[in-house]
Short mmCIF file of C-alpha atoms in Angstrom, two decimals:
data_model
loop_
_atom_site.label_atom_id
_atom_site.label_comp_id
_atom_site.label_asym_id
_atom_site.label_seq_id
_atom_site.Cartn_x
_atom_site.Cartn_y
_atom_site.Cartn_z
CA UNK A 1 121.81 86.39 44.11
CA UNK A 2 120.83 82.50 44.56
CA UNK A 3 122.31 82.79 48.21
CA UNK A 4 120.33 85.98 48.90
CA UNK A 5 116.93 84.31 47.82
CA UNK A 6 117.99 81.42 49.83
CA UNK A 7 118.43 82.92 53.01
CA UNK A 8 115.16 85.48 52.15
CA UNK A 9 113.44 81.95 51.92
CA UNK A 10 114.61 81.02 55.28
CA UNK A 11 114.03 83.87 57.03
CA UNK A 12 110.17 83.77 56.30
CA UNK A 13 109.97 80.01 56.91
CA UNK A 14 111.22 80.94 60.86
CA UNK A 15 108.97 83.53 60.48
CA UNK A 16 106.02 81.94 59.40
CA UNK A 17 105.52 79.22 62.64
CA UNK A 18 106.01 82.31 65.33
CA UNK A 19 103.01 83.98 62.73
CA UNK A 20 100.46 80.90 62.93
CA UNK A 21 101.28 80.52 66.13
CA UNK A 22 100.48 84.06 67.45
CA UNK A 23 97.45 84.09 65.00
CA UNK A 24 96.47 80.81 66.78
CA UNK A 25 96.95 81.99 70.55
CA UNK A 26 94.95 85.57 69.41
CA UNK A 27 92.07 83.20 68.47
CA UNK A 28 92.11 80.73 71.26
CA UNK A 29 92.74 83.92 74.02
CA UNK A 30 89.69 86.42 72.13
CA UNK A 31 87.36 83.91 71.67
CA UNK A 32 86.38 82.50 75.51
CA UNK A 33 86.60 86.73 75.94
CA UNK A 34 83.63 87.17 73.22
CA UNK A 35 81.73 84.74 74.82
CA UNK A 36 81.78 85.83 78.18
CA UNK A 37 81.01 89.69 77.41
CA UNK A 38 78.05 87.80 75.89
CA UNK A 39 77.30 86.01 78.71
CA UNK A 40 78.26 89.25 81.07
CA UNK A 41 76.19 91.56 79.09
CA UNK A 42 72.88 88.89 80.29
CA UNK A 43 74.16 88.99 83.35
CA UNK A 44 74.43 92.77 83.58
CA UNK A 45 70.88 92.96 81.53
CA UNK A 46 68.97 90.21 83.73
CA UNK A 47 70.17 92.77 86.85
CA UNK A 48 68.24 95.65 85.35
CA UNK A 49 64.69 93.71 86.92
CA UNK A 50 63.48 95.97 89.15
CA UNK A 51 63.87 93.45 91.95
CA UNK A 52 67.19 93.49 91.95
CA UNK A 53 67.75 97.35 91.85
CA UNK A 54 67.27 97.77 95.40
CA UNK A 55 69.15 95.31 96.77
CA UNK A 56 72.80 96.40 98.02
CA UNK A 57 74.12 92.90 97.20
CA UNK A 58 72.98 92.58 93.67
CA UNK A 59 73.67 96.01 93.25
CA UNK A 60 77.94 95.14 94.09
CA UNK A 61 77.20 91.97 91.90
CA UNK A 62 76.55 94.20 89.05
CA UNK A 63 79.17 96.69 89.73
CA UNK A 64 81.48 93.42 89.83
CA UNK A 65 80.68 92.24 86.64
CA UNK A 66 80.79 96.03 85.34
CA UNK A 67 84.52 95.70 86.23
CA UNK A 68 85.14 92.16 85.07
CA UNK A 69 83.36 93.28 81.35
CA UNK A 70 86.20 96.30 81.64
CA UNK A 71 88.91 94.65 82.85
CA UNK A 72 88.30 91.90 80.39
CA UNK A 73 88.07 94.09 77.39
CA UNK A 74 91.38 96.08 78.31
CA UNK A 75 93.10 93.00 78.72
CA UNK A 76 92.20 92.10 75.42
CA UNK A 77 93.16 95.27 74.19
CA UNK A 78 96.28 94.96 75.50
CA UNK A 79 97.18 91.60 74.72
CA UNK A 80 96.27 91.97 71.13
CA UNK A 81 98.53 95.55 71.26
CA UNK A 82 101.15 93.47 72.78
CA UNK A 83 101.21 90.28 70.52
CA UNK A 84 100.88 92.39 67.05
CA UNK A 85 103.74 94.87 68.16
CA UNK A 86 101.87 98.06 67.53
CA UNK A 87 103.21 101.54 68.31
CA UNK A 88 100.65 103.94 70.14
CA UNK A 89 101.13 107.74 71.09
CA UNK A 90 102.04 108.65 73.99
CA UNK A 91 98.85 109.83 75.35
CA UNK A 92 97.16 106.92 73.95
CA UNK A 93 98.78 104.61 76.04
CA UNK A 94 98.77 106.80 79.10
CA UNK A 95 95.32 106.16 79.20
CA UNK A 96 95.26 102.84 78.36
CA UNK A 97 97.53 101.74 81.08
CA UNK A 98 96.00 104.54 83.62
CA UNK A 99 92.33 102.69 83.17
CA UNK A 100 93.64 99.02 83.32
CA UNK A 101 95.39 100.38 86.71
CA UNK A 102 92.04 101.46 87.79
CA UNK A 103 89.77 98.87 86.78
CA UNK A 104 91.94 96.18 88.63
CA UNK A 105 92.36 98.23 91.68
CA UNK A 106 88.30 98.69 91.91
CA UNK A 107 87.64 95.04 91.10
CA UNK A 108 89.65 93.83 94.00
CA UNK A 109 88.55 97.09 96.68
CA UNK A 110 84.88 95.61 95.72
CA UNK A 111 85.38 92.10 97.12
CA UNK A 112 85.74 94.06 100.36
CA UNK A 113 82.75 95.69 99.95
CA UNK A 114 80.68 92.35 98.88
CA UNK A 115 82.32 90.50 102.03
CA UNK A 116 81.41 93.20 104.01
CA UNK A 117 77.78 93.39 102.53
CA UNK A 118 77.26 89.41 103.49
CA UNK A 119 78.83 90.24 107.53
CA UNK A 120 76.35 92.45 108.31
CA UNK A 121 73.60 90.48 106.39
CA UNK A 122 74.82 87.39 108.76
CA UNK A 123 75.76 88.73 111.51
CA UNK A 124 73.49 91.99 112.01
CA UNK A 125 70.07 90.87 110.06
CA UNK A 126 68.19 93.58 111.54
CA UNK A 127 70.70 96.17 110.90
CA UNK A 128 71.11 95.04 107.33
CA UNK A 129 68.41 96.88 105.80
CA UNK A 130 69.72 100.48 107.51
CA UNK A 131 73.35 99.52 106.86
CA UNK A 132 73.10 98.98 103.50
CA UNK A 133 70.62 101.21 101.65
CA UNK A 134 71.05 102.14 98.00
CA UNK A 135 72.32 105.51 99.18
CA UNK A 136 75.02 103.98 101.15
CA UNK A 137 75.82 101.22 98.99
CA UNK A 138 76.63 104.15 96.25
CA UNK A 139 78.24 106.00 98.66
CA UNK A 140 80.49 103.13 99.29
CA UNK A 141 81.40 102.31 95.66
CA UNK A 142 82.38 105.84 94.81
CA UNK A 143 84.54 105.41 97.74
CA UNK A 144 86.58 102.64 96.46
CA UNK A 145 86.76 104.23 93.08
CA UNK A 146 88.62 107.37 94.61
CA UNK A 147 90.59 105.36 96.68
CA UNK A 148 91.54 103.73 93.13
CA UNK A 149 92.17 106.64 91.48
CA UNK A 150 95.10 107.28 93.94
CA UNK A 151 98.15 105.25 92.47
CA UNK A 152 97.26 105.99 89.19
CA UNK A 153 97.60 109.66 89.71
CA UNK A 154 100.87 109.16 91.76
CA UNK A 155 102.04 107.35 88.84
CA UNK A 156 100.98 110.21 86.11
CA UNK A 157 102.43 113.20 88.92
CA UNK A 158 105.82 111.32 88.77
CA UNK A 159 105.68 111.02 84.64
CA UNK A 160 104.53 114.23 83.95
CA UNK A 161 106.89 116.32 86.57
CA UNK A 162 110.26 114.33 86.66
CA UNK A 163 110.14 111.26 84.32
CA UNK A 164 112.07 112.43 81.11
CA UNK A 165 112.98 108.82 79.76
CA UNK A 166 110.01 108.41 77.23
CA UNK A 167 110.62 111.47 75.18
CA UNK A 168 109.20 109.39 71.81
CA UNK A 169 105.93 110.16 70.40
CA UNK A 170 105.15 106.80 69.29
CA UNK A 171 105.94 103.73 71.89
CA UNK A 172 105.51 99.85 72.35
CA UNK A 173 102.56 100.49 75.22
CA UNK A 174 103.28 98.32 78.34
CA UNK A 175 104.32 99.20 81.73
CA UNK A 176 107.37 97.63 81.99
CA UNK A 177 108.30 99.89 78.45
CA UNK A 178 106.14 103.05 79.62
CA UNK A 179 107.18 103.18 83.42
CA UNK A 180 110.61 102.83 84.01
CA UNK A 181 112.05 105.04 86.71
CA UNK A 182 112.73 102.91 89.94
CA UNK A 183 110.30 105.37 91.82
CA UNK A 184 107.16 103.43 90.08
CA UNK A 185 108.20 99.90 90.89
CA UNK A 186 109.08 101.66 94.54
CA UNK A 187 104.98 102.51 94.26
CA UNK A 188 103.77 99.72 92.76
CA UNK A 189 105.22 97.73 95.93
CA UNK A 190 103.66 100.33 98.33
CA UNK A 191 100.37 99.95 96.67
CA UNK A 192 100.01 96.54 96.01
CA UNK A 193 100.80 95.72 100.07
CA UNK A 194 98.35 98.47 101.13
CA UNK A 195 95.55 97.43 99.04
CA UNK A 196 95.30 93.57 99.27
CA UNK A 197 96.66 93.36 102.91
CA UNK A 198 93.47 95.95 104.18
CA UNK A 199 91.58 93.60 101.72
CA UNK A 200 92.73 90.04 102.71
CA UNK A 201 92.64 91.61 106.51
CA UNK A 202 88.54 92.56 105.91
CA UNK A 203 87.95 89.44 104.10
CA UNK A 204 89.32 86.81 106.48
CA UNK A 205 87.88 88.67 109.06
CA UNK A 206 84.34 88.57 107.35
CA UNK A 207 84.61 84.66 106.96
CA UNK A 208 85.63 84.30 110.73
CA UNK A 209 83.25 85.67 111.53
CA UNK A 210 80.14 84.47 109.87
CA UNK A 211 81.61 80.98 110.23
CA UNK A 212 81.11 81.72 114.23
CA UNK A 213 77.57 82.45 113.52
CA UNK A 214 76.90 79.60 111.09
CA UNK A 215 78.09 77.48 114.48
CA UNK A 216 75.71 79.09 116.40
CA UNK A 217 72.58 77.30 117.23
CA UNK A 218 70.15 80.26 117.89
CA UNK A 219 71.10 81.32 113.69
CA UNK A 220 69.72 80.35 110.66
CA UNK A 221 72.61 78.32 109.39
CA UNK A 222 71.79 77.70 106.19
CA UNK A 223 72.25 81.30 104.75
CA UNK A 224 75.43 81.81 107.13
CA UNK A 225 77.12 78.45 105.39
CA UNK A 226 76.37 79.70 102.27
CA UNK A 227 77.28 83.22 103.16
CA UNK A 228 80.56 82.15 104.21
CA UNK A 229 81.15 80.03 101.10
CA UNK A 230 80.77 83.38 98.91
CA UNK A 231 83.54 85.22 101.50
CA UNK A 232 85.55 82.29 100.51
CA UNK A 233 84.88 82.64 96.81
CA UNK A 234 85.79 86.35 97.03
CA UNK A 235 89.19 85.11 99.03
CA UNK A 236 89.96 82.71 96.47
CA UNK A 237 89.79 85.99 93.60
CA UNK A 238 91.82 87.70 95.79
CA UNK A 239 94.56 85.11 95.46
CA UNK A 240 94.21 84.58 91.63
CA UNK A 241 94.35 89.01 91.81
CA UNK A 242 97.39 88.70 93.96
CA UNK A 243 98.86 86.42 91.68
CA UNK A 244 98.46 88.36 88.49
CA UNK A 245 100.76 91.34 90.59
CA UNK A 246 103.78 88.91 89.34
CA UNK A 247 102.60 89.13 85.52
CA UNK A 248 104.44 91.60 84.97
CA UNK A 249 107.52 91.03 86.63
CA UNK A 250 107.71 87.31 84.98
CA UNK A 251 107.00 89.08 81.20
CA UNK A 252 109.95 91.15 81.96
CA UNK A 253 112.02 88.39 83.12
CA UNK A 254 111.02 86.42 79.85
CA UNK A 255 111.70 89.32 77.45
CA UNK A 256 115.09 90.07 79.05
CA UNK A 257 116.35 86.29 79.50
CA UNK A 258 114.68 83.96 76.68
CA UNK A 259 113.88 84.70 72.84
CA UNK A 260 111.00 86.20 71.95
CA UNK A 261 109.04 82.74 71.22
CA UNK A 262 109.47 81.48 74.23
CA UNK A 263 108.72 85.08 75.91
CA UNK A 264 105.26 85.36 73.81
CA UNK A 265 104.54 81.72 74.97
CA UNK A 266 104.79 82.62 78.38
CA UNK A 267 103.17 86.11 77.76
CA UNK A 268 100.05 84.12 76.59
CA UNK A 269 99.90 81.32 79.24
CA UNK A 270 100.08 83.88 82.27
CA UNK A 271 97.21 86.13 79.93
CA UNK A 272 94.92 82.83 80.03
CA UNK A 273 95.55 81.74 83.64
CA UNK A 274 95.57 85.40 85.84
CA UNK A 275 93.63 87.58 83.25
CA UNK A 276 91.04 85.64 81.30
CA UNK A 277 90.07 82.68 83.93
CA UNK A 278 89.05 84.53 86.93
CA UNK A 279 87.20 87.16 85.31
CA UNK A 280 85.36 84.69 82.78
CA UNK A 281 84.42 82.46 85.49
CA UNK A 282 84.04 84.10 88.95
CA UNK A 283 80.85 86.03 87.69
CA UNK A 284 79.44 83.10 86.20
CA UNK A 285 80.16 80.85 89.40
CA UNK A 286 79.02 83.76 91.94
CA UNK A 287 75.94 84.63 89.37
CA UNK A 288 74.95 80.55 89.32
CA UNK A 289 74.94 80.01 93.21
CA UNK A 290 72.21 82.44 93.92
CA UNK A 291 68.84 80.87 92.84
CA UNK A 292 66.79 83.76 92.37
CA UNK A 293 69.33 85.26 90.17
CA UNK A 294 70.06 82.11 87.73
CA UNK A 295 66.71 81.70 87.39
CA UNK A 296 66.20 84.74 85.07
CA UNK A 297 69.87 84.84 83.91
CA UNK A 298 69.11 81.23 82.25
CA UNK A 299 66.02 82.42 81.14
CA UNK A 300 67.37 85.13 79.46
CA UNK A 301 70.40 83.53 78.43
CA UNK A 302 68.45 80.63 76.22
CA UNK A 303 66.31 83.53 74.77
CA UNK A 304 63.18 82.59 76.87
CA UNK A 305 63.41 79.03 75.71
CA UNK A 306 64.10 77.90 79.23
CA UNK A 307 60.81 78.69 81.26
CA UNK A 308 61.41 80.09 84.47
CA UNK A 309 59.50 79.74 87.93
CA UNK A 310 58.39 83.58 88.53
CA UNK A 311 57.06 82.98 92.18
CA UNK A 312 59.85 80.98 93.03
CA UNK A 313 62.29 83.87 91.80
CA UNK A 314 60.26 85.95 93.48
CA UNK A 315 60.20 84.21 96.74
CA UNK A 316 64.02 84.22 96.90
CA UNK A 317 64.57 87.89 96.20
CA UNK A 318 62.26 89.09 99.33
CA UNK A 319 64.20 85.97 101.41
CA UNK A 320 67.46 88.53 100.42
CA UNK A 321 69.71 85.37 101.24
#
């Protein structure tokens, strides 16, 4: 009896560090996650001025943020799923996993649509207004968010018709547990090349190009320089998107070869570095650079305790640049 008390006893000491430590990590990974929906949810509110309603730009700035808020909240949601072990139905986490898919493949089609959005402001100014009206600049979103919707329904076609390996009712909700079935790693390949080669191909083709015309003597070079630096920004978040593509395959690899401490340890550094980091701070750093747009956002953010030059705004948002 003494030796079964004993090893009870030792069994919850190993347990308790791997508790406190997960408890720990959930604190430090949610909390930078609550603040930035804050700061997100200004963003998003400062965008509802009028001024910036008509404006194709600031209209893909706030459909950006839009898709950081929901791809920051399903990440969340799925780390905290992930780290606490919890069993979901079936068609629970079909739709979890189905609107994570989508939110990440819109939030990267829509850095081709912003790059695109700043080439013709650059390099066709007096096309710009009839290129990109709010009809078209709709048009184009809905666009990318069918094209989105494509993998994701290849993926629930395949499950649905011929995948009979999940037959439980109640599952551990990840990917790598949900999707098993060679075909979906055969289409997550496919789908991944497709969508951030067309991407990288219109973004890199964007910056070329407005860097020609922010060489060009007979242009106004100061909007094309800084035109080109946001091009680069949005190639930089392609990267960091890119990147997060091997997420999964490295949480596999740590489940399958290391213990599960060392596999949650990983799990939690690649959540900080490829889900939380570019979605907290790419809105924040593309929100900042644009006067007009900071202006009001720190405004609103300090709760009207930092005054804010109206006219000046003002000035900016008819400049457009």
């Amino acid at each position: 009896m003494s030796s079964l008390n004993d090893s009870t006893s030792n069994l919850t000491q190993k347990q308790n560090p791997l508790v406190v430590d997960r408890d720990v990590k959930t604190v430090f990974s949610v909390t930078p996650c609550v603040i930035f929906l804050y700061v997100n949810g200004v963003m998003l509110f400062t965008l509802k001025k009028k001024a910036f309603q008509d404006s194709s730009r600031y209209i893909l700035f706030g459909h950006m943020l839009w898709l950081d808020t929901l791809n920051l909240l399903m990440s969340v949601v799925m780390f905290v799923i992930a780290v606490s072990r919890i069993y979901l139905m079936k068609v629970v986490c079909v739709f979890l996993l189905v609107a994570a898919t989508v939110f990440y493949q819109v939030s990267i089609l829509n850095l081709a649509l912003m790059s695109l959005e700043r080439y013709v402001a650059i390099c066709f100014p007096l096309r710009h207004a009839d290129f990109t009206t709010f009809r078209r600049t709709h048009v184009g979103i809905g666009v990318v968010w069918m094209i989105s919707l494509i993998k994701p329904m290849s993926e629930l076609t395949v499950f649905y018709a011929f995948d009979s390996t999940n037959t439980q009712v109640n599952l551990f909700c990840s990917k790598t547990t949900f999707f098993r079935l060679p075909i979906y790693k055969k289409l997550d390949v496919a789908f991944a090349c497709i969508y951030f080669m067309s991407v990288c191909f219109i973004v890199i083709f964007t910056y070329a190009s407005i860097a020609i015309v922010a060489k060009s003597a007979s242009s106004d070079k100061i909007s094309a320089k800084k035109a080109n630096k946001t091009v680069l920004l949005h190639l930089i978040q392609l990267g960091l998107g890119a990147a997060s593509i091997l997420v999964g395959v490295i949480q596999e690899a740590a489940f399958i070869y290391t213990d599960y401490f060392t596999a949650m340890s990983i799990m939690y550094i690649c959540f900080v570095v490829f889900q939380i980091t570019p979605r907290c701070l790419s809105p924040l750093i593309y929100g900042l650079r644009d006067q007009a747009f900071s202006s009001l956002f720190k405004y609103y953010f300090t709760f009207g305790l930092k005054r804010q030059n109206s006219c000046h705004t003002e000035t900016h948002l008819v400049s457009g640049h």
